[in-house]
mmCIF file with all atom_site columns, C-alpha atoms in Angstrom:
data_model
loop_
_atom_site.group_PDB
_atom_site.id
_atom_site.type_symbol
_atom_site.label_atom_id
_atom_site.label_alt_id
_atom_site.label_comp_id
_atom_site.label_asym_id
_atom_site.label_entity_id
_atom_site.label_seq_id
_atom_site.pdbx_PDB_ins_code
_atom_site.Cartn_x
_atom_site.Cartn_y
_atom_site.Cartn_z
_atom_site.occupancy
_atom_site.B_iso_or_equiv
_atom_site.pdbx_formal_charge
_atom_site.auth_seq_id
_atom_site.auth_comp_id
_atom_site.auth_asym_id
_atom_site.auth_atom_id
_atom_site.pdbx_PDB_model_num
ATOM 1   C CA . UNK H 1 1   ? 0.000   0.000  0.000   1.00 0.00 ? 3   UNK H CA 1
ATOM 2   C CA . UNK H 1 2   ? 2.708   2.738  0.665   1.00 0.00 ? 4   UNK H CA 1
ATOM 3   C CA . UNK H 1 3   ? 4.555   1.921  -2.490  1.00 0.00 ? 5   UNK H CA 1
ATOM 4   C CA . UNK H 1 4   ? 1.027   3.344  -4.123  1.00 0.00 ? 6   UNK H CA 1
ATOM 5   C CA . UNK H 1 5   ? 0.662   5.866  -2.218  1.00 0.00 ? 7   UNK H CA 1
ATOM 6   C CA . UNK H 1 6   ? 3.801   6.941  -2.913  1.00 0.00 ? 8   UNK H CA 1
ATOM 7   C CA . UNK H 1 7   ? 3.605   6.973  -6.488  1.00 0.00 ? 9   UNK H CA 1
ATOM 8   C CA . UNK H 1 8   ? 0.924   8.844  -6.107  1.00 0.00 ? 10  UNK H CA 1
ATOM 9   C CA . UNK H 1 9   ? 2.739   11.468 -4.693  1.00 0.00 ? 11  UNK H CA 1
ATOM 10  C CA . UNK H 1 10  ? 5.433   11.411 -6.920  1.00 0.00 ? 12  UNK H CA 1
ATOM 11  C CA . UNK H 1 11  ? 2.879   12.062 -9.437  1.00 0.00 ? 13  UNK H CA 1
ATOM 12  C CA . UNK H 1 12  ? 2.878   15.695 -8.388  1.00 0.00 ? 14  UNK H CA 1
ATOM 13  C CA . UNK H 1 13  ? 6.375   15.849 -9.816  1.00 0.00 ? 15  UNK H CA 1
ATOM 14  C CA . UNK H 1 14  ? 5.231   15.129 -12.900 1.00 0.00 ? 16  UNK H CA 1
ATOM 15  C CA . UNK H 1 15  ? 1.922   17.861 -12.907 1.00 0.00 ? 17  UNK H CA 1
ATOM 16  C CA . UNK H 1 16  ? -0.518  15.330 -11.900 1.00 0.00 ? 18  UNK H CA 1
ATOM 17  C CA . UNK H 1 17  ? -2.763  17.520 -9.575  1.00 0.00 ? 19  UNK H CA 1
ATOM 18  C CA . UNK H 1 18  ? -5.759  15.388 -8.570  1.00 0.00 ? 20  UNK H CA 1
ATOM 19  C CA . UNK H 1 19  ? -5.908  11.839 -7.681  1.00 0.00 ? 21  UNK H CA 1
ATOM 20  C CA . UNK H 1 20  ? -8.693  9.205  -8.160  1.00 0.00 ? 22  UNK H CA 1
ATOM 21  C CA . UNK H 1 21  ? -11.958 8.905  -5.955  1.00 0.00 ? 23  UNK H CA 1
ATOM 22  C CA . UNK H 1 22  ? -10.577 4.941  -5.263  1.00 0.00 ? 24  UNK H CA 1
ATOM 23  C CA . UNK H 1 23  ? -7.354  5.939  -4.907  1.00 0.00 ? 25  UNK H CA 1
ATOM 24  C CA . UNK H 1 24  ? -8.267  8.982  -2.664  1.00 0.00 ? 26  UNK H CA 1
ATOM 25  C CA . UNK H 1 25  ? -9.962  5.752  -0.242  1.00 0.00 ? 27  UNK H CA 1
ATOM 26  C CA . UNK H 1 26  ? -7.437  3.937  -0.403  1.00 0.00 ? 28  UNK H CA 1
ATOM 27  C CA . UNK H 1 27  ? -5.321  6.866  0.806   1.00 0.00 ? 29  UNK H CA 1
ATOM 28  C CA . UNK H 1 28  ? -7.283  7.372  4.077   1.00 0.00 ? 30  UNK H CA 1
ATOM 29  C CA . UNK H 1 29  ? -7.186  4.034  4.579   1.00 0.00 ? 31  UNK H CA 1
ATOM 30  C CA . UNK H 1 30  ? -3.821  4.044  4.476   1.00 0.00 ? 32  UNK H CA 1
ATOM 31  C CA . UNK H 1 31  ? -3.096  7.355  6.488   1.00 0.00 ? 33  UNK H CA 1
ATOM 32  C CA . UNK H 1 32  ? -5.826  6.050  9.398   1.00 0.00 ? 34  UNK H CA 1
ATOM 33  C CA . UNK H 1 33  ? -4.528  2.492  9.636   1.00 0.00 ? 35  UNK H CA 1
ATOM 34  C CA . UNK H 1 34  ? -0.643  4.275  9.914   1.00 0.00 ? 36  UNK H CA 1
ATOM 35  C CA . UNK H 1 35  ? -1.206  6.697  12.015  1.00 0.00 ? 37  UNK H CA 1
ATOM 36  C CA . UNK H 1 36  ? -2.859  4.712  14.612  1.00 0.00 ? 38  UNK H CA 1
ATOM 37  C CA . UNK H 1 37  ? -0.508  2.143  14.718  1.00 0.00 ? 39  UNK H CA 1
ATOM 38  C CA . UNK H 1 38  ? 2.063   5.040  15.089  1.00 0.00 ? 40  UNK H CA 1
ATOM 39  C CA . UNK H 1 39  ? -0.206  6.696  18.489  1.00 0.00 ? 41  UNK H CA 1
ATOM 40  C CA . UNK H 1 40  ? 1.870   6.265  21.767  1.00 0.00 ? 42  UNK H CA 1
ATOM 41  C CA . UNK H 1 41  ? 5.014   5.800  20.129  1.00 0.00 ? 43  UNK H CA 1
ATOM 42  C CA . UNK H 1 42  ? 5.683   7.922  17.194  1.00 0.00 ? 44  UNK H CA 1
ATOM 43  C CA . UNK H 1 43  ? 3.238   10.746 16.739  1.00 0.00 ? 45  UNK H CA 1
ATOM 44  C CA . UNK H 1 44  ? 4.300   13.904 18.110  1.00 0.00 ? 46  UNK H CA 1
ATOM 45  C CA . UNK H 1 45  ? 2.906   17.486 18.048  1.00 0.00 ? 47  UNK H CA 1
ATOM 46  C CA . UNK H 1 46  ? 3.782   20.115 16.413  1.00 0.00 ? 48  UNK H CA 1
ATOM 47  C CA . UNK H 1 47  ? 5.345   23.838 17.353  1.00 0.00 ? 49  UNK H CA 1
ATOM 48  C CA . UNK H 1 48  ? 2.455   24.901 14.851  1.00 0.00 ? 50  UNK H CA 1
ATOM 49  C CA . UNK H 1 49  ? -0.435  22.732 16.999  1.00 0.00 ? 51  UNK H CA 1
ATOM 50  C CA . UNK H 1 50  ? -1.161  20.008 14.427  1.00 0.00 ? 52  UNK H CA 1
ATOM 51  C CA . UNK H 1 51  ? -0.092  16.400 15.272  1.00 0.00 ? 53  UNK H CA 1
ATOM 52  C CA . UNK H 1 52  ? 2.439   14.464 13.248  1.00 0.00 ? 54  UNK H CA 1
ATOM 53  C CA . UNK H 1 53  ? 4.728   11.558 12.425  1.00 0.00 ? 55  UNK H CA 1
ATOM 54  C CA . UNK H 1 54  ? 7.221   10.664 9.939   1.00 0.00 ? 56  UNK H CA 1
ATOM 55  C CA . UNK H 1 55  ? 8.739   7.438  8.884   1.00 0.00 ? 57  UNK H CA 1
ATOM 56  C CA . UNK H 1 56  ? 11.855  6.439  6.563   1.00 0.00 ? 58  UNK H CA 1
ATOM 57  C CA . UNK H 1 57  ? 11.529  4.802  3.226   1.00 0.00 ? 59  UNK H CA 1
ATOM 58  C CA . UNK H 1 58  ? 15.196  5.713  1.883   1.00 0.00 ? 60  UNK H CA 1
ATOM 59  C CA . UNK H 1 59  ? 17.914  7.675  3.262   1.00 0.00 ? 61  UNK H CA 1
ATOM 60  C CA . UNK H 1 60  ? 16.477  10.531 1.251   1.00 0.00 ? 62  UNK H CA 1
ATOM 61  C CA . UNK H 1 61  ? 13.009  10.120 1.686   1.00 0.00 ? 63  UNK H CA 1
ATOM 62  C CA . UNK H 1 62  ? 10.799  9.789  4.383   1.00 0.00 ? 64  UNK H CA 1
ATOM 63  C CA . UNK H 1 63  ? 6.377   9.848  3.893   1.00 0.00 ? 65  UNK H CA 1
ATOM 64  C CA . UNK H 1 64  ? 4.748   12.459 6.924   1.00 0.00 ? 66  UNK H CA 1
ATOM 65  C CA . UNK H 1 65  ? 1.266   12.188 8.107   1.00 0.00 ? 67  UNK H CA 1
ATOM 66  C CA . UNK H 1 66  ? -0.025  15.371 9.097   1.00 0.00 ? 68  UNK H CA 1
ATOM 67  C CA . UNK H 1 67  ? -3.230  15.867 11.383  1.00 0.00 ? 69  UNK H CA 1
ATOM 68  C CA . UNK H 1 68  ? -5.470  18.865 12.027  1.00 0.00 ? 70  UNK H CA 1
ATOM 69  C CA . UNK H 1 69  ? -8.036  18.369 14.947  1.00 0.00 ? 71  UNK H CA 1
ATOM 70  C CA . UNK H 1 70  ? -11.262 20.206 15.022  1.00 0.00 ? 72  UNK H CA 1
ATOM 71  C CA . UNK H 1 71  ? -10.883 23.165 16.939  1.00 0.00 ? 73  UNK H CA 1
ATOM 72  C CA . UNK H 1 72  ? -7.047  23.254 15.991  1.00 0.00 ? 74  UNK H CA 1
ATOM 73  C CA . UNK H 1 73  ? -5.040  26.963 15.950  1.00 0.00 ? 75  UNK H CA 1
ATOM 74  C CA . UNK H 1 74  ? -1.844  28.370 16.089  1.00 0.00 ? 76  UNK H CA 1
ATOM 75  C CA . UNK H 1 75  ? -0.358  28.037 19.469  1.00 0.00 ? 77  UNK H CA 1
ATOM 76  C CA . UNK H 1 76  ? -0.261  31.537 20.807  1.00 0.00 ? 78  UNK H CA 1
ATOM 77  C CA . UNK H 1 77  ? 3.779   31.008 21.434  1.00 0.00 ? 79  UNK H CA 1
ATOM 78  C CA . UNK H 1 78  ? 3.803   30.666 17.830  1.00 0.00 ? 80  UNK H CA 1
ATOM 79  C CA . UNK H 1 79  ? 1.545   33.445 16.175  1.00 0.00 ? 81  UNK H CA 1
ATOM 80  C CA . UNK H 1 80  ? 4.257   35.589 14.357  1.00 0.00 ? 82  UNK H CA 1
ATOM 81  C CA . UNK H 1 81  ? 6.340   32.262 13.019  1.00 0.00 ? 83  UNK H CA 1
ATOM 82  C CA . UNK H 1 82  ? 4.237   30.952 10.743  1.00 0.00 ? 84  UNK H CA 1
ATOM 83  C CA . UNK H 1 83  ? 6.259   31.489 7.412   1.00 0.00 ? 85  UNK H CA 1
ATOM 84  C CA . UNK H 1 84  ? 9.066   29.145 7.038   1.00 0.00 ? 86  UNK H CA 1
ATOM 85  C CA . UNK H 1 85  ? 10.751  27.004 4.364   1.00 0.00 ? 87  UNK H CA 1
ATOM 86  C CA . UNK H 1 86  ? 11.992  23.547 4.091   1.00 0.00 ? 88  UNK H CA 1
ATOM 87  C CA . UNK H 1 87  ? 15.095  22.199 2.842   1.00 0.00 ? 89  UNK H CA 1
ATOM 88  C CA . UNK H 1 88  ? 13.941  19.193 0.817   1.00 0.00 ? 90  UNK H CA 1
ATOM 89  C CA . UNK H 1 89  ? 11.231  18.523 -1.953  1.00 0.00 ? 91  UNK H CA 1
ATOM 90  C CA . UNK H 1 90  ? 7.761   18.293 -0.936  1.00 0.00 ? 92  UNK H CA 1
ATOM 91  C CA . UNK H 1 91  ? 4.402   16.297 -2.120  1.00 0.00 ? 93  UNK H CA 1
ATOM 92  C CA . UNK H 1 92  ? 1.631   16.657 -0.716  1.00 0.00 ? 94  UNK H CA 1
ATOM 93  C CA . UNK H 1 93  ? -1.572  14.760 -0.546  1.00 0.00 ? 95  UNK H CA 1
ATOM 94  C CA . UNK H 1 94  ? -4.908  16.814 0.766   1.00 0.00 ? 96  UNK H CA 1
ATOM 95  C CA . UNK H 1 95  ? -6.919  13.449 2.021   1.00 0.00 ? 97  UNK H CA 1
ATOM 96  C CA . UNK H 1 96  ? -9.203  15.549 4.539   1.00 0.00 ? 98  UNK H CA 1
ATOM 97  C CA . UNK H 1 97  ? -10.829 18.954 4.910   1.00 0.00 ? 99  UNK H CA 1
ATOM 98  C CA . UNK H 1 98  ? -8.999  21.831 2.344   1.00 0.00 ? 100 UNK H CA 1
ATOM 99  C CA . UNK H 1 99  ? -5.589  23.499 3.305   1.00 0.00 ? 101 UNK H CA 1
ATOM 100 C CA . UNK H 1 100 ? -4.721  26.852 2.264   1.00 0.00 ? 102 UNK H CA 1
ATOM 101 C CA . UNK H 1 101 ? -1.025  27.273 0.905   1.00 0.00 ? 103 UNK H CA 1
ATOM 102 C CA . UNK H 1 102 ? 0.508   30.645 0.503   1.00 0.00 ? 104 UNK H CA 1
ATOM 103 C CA . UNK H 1 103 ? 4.083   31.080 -1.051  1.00 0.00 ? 105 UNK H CA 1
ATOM 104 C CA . UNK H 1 104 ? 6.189   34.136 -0.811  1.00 0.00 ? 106 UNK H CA 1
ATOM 105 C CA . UNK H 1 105 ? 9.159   35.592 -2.412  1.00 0.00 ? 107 UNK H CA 1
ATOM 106 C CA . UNK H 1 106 ? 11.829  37.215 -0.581  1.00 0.00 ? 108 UNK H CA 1
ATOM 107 C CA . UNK H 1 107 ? 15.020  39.677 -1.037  1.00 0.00 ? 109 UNK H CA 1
ATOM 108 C CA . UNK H 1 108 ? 17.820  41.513 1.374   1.00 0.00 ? 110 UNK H CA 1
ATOM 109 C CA . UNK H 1 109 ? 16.225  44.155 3.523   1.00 0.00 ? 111 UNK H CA 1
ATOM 110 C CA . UNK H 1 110 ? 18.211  46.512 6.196   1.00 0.00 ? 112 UNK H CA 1
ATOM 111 C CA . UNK H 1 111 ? 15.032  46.986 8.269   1.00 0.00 ? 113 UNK H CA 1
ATOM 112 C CA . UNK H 1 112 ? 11.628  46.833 8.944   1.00 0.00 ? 114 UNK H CA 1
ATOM 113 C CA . UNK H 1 113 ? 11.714  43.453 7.815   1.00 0.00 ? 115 UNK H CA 1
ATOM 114 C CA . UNK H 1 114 ? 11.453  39.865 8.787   1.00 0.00 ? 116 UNK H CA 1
ATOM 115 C CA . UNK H 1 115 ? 14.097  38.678 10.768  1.00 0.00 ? 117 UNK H CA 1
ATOM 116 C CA . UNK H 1 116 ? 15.665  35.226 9.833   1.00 0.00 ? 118 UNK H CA 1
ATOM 117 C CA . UNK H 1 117 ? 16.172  32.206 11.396  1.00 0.00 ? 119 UNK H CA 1
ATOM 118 C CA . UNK H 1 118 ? 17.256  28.498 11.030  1.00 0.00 ? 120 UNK H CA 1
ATOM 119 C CA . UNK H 1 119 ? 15.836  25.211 12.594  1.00 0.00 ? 121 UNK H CA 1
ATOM 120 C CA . UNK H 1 120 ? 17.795  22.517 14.045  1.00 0.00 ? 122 UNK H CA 1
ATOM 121 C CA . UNK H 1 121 ? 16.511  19.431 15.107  1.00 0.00 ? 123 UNK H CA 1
ATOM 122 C CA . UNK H 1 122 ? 17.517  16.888 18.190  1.00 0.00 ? 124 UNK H CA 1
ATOM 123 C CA . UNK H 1 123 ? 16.018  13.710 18.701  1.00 0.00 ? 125 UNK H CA 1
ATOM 124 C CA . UNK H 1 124 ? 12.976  15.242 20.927  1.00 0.00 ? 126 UNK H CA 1
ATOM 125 C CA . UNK H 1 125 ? 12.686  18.655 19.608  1.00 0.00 ? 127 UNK H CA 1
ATOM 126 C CA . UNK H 1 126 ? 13.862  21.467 17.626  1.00 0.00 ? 128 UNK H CA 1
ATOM 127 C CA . UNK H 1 127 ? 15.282  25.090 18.240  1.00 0.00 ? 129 UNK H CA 1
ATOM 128 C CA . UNK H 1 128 ? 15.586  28.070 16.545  1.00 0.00 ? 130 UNK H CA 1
ATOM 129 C CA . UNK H 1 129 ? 18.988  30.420 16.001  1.00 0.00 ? 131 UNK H CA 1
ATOM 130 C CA . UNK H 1 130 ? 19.006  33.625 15.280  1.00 0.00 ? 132 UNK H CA 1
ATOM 131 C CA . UNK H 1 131 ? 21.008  34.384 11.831  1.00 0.00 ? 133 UNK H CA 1
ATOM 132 C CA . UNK H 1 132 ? 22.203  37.906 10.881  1.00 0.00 ? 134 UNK H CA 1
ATOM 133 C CA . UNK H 1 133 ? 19.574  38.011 7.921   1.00 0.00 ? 135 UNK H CA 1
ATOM 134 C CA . UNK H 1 134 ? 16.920  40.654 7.234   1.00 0.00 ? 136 UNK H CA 1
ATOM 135 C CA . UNK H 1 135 ? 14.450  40.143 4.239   1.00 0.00 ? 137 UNK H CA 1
ATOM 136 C CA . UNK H 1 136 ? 11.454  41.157 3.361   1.00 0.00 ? 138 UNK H CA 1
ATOM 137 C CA . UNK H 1 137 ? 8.632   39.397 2.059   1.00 0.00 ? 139 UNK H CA 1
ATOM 138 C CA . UNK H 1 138 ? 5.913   39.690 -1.007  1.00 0.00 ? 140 UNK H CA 1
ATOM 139 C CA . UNK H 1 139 ? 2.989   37.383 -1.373  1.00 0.00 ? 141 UNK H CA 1
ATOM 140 C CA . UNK H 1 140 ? 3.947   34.850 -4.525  1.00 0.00 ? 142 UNK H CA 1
ATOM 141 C CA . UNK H 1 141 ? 0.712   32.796 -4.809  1.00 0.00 ? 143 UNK H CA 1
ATOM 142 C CA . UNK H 1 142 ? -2.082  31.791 -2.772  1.00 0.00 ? 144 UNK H CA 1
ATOM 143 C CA . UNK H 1 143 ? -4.204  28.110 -3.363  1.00 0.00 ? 145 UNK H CA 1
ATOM 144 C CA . UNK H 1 144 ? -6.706  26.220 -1.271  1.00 0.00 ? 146 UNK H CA 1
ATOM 145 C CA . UNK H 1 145 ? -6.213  22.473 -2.182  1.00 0.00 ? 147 UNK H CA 1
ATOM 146 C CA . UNK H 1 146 ? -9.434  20.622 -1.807  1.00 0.00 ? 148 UNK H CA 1
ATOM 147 C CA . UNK H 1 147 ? -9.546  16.851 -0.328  1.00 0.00 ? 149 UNK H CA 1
ATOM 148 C CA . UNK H 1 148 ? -7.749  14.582 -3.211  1.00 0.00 ? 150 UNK H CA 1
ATOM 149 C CA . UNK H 1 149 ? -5.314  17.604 -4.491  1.00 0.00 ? 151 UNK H CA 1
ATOM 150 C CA . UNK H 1 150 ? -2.132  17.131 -4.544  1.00 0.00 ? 152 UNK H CA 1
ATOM 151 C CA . UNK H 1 151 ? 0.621   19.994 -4.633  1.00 0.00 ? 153 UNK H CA 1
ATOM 152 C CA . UNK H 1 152 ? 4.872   20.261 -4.795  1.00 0.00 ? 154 UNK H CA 1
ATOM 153 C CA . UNK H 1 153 ? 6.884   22.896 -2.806  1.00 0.00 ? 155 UNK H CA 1
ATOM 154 C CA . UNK H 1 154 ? 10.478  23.100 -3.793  1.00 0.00 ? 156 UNK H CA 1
ATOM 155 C CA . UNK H 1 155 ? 13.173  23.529 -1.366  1.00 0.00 ? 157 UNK H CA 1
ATOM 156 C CA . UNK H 1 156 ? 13.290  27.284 -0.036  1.00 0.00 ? 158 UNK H CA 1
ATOM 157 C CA . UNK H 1 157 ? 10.271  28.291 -1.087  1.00 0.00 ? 159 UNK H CA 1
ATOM 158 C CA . UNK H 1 158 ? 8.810   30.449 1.893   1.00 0.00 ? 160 UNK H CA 1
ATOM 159 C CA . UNK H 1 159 ? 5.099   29.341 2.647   1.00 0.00 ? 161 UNK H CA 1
ATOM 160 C CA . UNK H 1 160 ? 2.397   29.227 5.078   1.00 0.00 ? 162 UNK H CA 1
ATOM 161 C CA . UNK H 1 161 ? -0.117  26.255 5.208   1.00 0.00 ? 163 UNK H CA 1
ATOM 162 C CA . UNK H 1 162 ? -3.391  27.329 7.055   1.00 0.00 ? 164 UNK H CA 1
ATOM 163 C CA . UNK H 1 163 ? -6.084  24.355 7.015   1.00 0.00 ? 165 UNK H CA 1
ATOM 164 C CA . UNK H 1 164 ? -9.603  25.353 6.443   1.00 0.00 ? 166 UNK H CA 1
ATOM 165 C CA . UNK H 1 165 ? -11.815 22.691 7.199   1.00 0.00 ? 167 UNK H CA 1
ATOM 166 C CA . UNK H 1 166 ? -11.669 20.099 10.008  1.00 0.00 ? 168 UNK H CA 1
ATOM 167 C CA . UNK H 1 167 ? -10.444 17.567 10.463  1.00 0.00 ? 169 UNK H CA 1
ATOM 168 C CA . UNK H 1 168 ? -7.465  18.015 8.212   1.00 0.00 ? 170 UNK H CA 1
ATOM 169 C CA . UNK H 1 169 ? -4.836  15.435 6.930   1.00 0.00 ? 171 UNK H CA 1
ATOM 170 C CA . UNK H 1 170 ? -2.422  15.215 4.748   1.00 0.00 ? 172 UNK H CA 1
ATOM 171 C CA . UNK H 1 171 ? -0.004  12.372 3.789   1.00 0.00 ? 173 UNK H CA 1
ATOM 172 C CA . UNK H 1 172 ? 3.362   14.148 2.650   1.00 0.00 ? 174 UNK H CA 1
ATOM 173 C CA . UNK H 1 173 ? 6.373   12.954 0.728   1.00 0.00 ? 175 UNK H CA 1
ATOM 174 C CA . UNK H 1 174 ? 9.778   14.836 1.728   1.00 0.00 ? 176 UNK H CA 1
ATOM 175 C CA . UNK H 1 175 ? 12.432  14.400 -0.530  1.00 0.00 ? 177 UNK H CA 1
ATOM 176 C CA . UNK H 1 176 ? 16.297  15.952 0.374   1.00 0.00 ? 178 UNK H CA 1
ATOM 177 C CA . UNK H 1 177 ? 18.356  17.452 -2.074  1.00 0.00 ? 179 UNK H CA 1
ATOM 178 C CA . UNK H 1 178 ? 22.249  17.808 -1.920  1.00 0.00 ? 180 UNK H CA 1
ATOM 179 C CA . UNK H 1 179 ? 23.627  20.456 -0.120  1.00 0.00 ? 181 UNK H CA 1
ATOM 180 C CA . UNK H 1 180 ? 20.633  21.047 1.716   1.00 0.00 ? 182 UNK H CA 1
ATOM 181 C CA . UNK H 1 181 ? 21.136  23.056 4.757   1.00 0.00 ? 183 UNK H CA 1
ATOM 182 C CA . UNK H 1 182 ? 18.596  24.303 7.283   1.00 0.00 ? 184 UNK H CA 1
ATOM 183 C CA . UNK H 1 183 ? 15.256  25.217 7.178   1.00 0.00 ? 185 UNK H CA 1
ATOM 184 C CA . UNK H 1 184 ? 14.170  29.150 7.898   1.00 0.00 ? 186 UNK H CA 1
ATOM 185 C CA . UNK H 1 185 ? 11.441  30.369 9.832   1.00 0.00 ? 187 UNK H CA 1
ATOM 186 C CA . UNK H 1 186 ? 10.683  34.190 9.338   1.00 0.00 ? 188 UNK H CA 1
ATOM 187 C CA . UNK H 1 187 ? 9.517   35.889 12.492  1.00 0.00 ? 189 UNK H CA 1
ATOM 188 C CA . UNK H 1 188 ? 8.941   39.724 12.101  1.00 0.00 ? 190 UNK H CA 1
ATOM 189 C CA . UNK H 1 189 ? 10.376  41.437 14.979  1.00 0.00 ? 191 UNK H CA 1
ATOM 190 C CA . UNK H 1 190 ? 12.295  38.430 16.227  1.00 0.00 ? 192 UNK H CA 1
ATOM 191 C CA . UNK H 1 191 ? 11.379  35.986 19.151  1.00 0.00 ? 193 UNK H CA 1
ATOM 192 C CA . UNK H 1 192 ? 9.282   36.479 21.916  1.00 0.00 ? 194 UNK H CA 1
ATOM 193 C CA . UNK H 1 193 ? 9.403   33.652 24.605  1.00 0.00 ? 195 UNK H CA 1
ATOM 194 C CA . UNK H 1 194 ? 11.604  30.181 24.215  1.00 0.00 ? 196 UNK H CA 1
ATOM 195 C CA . UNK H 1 195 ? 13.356  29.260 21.272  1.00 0.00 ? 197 UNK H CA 1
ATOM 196 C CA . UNK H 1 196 ? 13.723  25.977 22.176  1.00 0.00 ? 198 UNK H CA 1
ATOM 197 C CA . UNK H 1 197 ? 10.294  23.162 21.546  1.00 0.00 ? 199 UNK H CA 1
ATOM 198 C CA . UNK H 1 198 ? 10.035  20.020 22.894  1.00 0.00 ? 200 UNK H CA 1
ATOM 199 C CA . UNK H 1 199 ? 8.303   17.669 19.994  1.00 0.00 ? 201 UNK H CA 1
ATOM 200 C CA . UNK H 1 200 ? 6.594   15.305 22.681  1.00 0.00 ? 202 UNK H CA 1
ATOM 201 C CA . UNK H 1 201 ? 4.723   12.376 22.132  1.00 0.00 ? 203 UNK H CA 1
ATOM 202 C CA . UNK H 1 202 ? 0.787   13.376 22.719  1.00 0.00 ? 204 UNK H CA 1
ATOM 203 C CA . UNK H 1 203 ? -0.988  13.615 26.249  1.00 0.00 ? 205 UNK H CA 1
ATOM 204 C CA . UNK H 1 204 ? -3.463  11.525 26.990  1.00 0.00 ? 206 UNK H CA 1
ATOM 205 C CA . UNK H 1 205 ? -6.008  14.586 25.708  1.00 0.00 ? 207 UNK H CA 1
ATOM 206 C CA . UNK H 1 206 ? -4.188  14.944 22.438  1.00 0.00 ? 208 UNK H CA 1
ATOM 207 C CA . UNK H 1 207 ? -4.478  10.964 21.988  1.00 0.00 ? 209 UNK H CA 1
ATOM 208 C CA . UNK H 1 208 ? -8.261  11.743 22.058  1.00 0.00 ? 210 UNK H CA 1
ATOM 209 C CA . UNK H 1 209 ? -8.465  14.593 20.028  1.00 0.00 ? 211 UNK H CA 1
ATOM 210 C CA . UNK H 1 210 ? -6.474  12.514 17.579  1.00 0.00 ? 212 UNK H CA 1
ATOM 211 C CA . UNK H 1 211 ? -8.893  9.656  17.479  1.00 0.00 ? 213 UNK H CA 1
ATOM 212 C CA . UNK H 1 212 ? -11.654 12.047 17.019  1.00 0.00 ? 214 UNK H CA 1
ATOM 213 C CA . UNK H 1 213 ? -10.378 13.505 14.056  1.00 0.00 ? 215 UNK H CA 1
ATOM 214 C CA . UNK H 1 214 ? -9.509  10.282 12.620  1.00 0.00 ? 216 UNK H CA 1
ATOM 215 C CA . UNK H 1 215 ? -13.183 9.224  12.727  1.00 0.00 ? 217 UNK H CA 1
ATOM 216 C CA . UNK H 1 216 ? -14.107 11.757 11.070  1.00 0.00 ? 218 UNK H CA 1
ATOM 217 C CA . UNK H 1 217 ? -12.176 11.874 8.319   1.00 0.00 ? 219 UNK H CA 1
ATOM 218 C CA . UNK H 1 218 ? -13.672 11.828 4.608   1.00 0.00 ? 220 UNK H CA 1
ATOM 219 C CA . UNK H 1 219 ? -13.795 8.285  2.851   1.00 0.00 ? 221 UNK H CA 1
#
């Protein structure tokens, strides 16, 4: 089943945009049987609120499930950090609810601008450092991706994902390229509050929030 699903996704390299109702089923299938399997031992949550989990298929490539709960927002910690870039290819798969995806171009600024920083990752979290970058920003495009869209992000592409129905999932495809270094987040004004986040395996309450939105997910 992942071997599909994955050439699914890869499809989006090669302009496919929308996938087939069965295969769309099958998909879900796929993402709810994974991603409960993955509960208690693997599935972590987000600095940006949503719940997640990621697993290996080469030394390049690892497939993401991505999970939206009803009543999901921004952590208030994080409102300010939402646009960031990543340093590898990315495929996504919309298998739930619609996510809005806004890209943005960016170029050398002296001030007023967004400050920028770079993500590094230890084996139960991630922090952000503070580079000696200034840019500002201009909006690029702006989609909302349906259930059964599919969409690519190159590497360093600046973006913001904003879901807009509940529950939301996606099943995502990251890719690395050579040479890659970190990821940026762009945070105007700099950072307020800890730099540091602990990705920790879900409470108890998250577990059931979880569950929730995986019963309710389209099929």
């Amino acid at each position: 089943m992942r071997d599909e699903i994955l050439a699914i996704l890869k499809d989006a390299d090669r302009g496919a945009s929308l996938v087939r109702e069965d295969q769309l089923h099958r998909a879900t299938d796929f993402f709810i049987s994974r991603f409960q399997s993955l509960l208690g031992q693997a599935v972590r949550l987000h600095p940006f609120g949503f719940f997640y989990a990621s697993e290996t298929v080469t030394a390049e490539e690892k497939v993401r499930f991505h999970l939206w709960p009803n009543g999901w927002a921004v952590p208030l910690q994080e409102h300010g950090r939402e646009l960031h870039d990543h340093n590898y290819e990315l495929y996504s798969l919309i298998i739930s609810g619609a996510l809005r995806n806004e890209t943005f171009t960016t170029k050398p600024a002296f001030e007023d601008g967004y400050e920028v920083y770079v993500t590094s990752y230890t084996a139960d979290g991630s922090k952000l450092t503070r580079t000696n970058d200034v840019v500002s920003v201009e909006p690029r495009t702006d989609v909302t991706y349906p259930t059964g869209k599919m969409y690519r992000l190159s590497p360093g592409i600046v973006h913001r994902v904003t879901p807009q129905q509940f529950p939301a999932a996606t099943i995502v495809l990251t890719a690395m390229t050579k040479g890659a270094g970190h990821a940026r987040v762009l945070i105007k004004g700099g950072c307020t509050g800890s730099q540091r986040f602990d990705r920790s395996l879900l409470t108890t309450e998250d577990e059931r929030r979880a569950l929730d939105a995986l019963n309710g997910l389209q099929r």
